[in-house]
């Protein structure tokens, strides 16, 4: 056999790579058949037998006994058949045992390449089968090497990759360090690493809470949603199935020990634990904490909300670089626009003043239109008659006239604005041309 001690090789690879011996044996058989056909001919009918106990490999070349040979790699004459079986007849198929050394160096090399390729395929399949059920879970590994910014992590039976974009900012590792990450994906077929890890995904935060908080693992406390600015700040919304269990308190832990363990794992990332609420307005208010909310204006059709906060809380509600409101948008699933009370009051006044330019619209009627969602002449000009009628006691004719008047006023204001923006020299130039 051109591979010595094949049984030892199969047992070792099976143990180290986690591949079933049967898969390796079938791979070996395919490789030998491929090598045999390269030497004997493409039509050759080859059978390979492997002895599990001894590791011995026997190869048989089957030929059909014929009167006249057309294909020498699959047929032989009756006279040639007598050399192997004195009782053979025309039409019999004779299995001739062959020595694998006859394949030659090139054929042996070909067989070796097939074995390597098949073993890699088998290894990838084994990795996929072993790790697909770990997708969406946290896994521990050891930093093995670095590849163009990515970290290759040894998981024991396989390697995984932690890409640069999935690494925490300002987080440094060296070879041999232990690392904990979230299994983002397990690829069934891949030329590179099949297991993709992440330390920045919001679900990594969720899974950490599952490991640190028994009430979460037991299903008493539910993690509703999570959002992260990795390494800086995160928000996680929680609720409780048991009225006697405070979900926020359970996640924080005694003296904050539970959440602190997670903060430490995330290298100091601040975590806001928020009480989830089925009332979206209350949930949004919780999500924007610690800012105090004065009022909210909900647009359910567009799933957006204008949030008005006291002037002193505006910067807190928005957060550094808009971080707090951005995370609140992500965790609630709503588009949020944060405005101070002073700015909102100014916008309301401008809106009322705009509406009161219409004939017959005083403060009370302007208020009705404003509360109905029409906060300016632009809104009125783009309105549908039926919609205005439905939110007020205006007749259809009155609504039609109001829409037309709004368009006329806006057109006049637009022309006036254009004239105001014209350079002063234009008039002098025109007068010079006229003279």
PDB file of C-alpha atoms in Angstrom, residues 15 21 25 74 191 214 288 302 317 320 361 376:
ATOM      1  CA  UNK A  15      -9.694  11.751  16.685  1.00  0.00           C
ATOM      2  CA  UNK A  21     -13.740   6.990  10.488  1.00  0.00           C
ATOM      3  CA  UNK A  25     -12.381   5.189   4.774  1.00  0.00           C
ATOM      4  CA  UNK A  74     -12.506  -3.466 -18.747  1.00  0.00           C
ATOM      5  CA  UNK A 191     -12.632  28.336   1.610  1.00  0.00           C
ATOM      6  CA  UNK A 214     -30.556  33.265  36.566  1.00  0.00           C
ATOM      7  CA  UNK A 288     -34.394  58.126  26.710  1.00  0.00           C
ATOM      8  CA  UNK A 302     -44.865  56.661  10.001  1.00  0.00           C
ATOM      9  CA  UNK A 317     -31.701  63.115  25.812  1.00  0.00           C
ATOM     10  CA  UNK A 320     -22.886  62.734  22.955  1.00  0.00           C
ATOM     11  CA  UNK A 361     -59.063  81.186  10.934  1.00  0.00           C
ATOM     12  CA  UNK A 376     -48.432  75.055   8.706  1.00  0.00           C
TER      13      UNK A 376
END
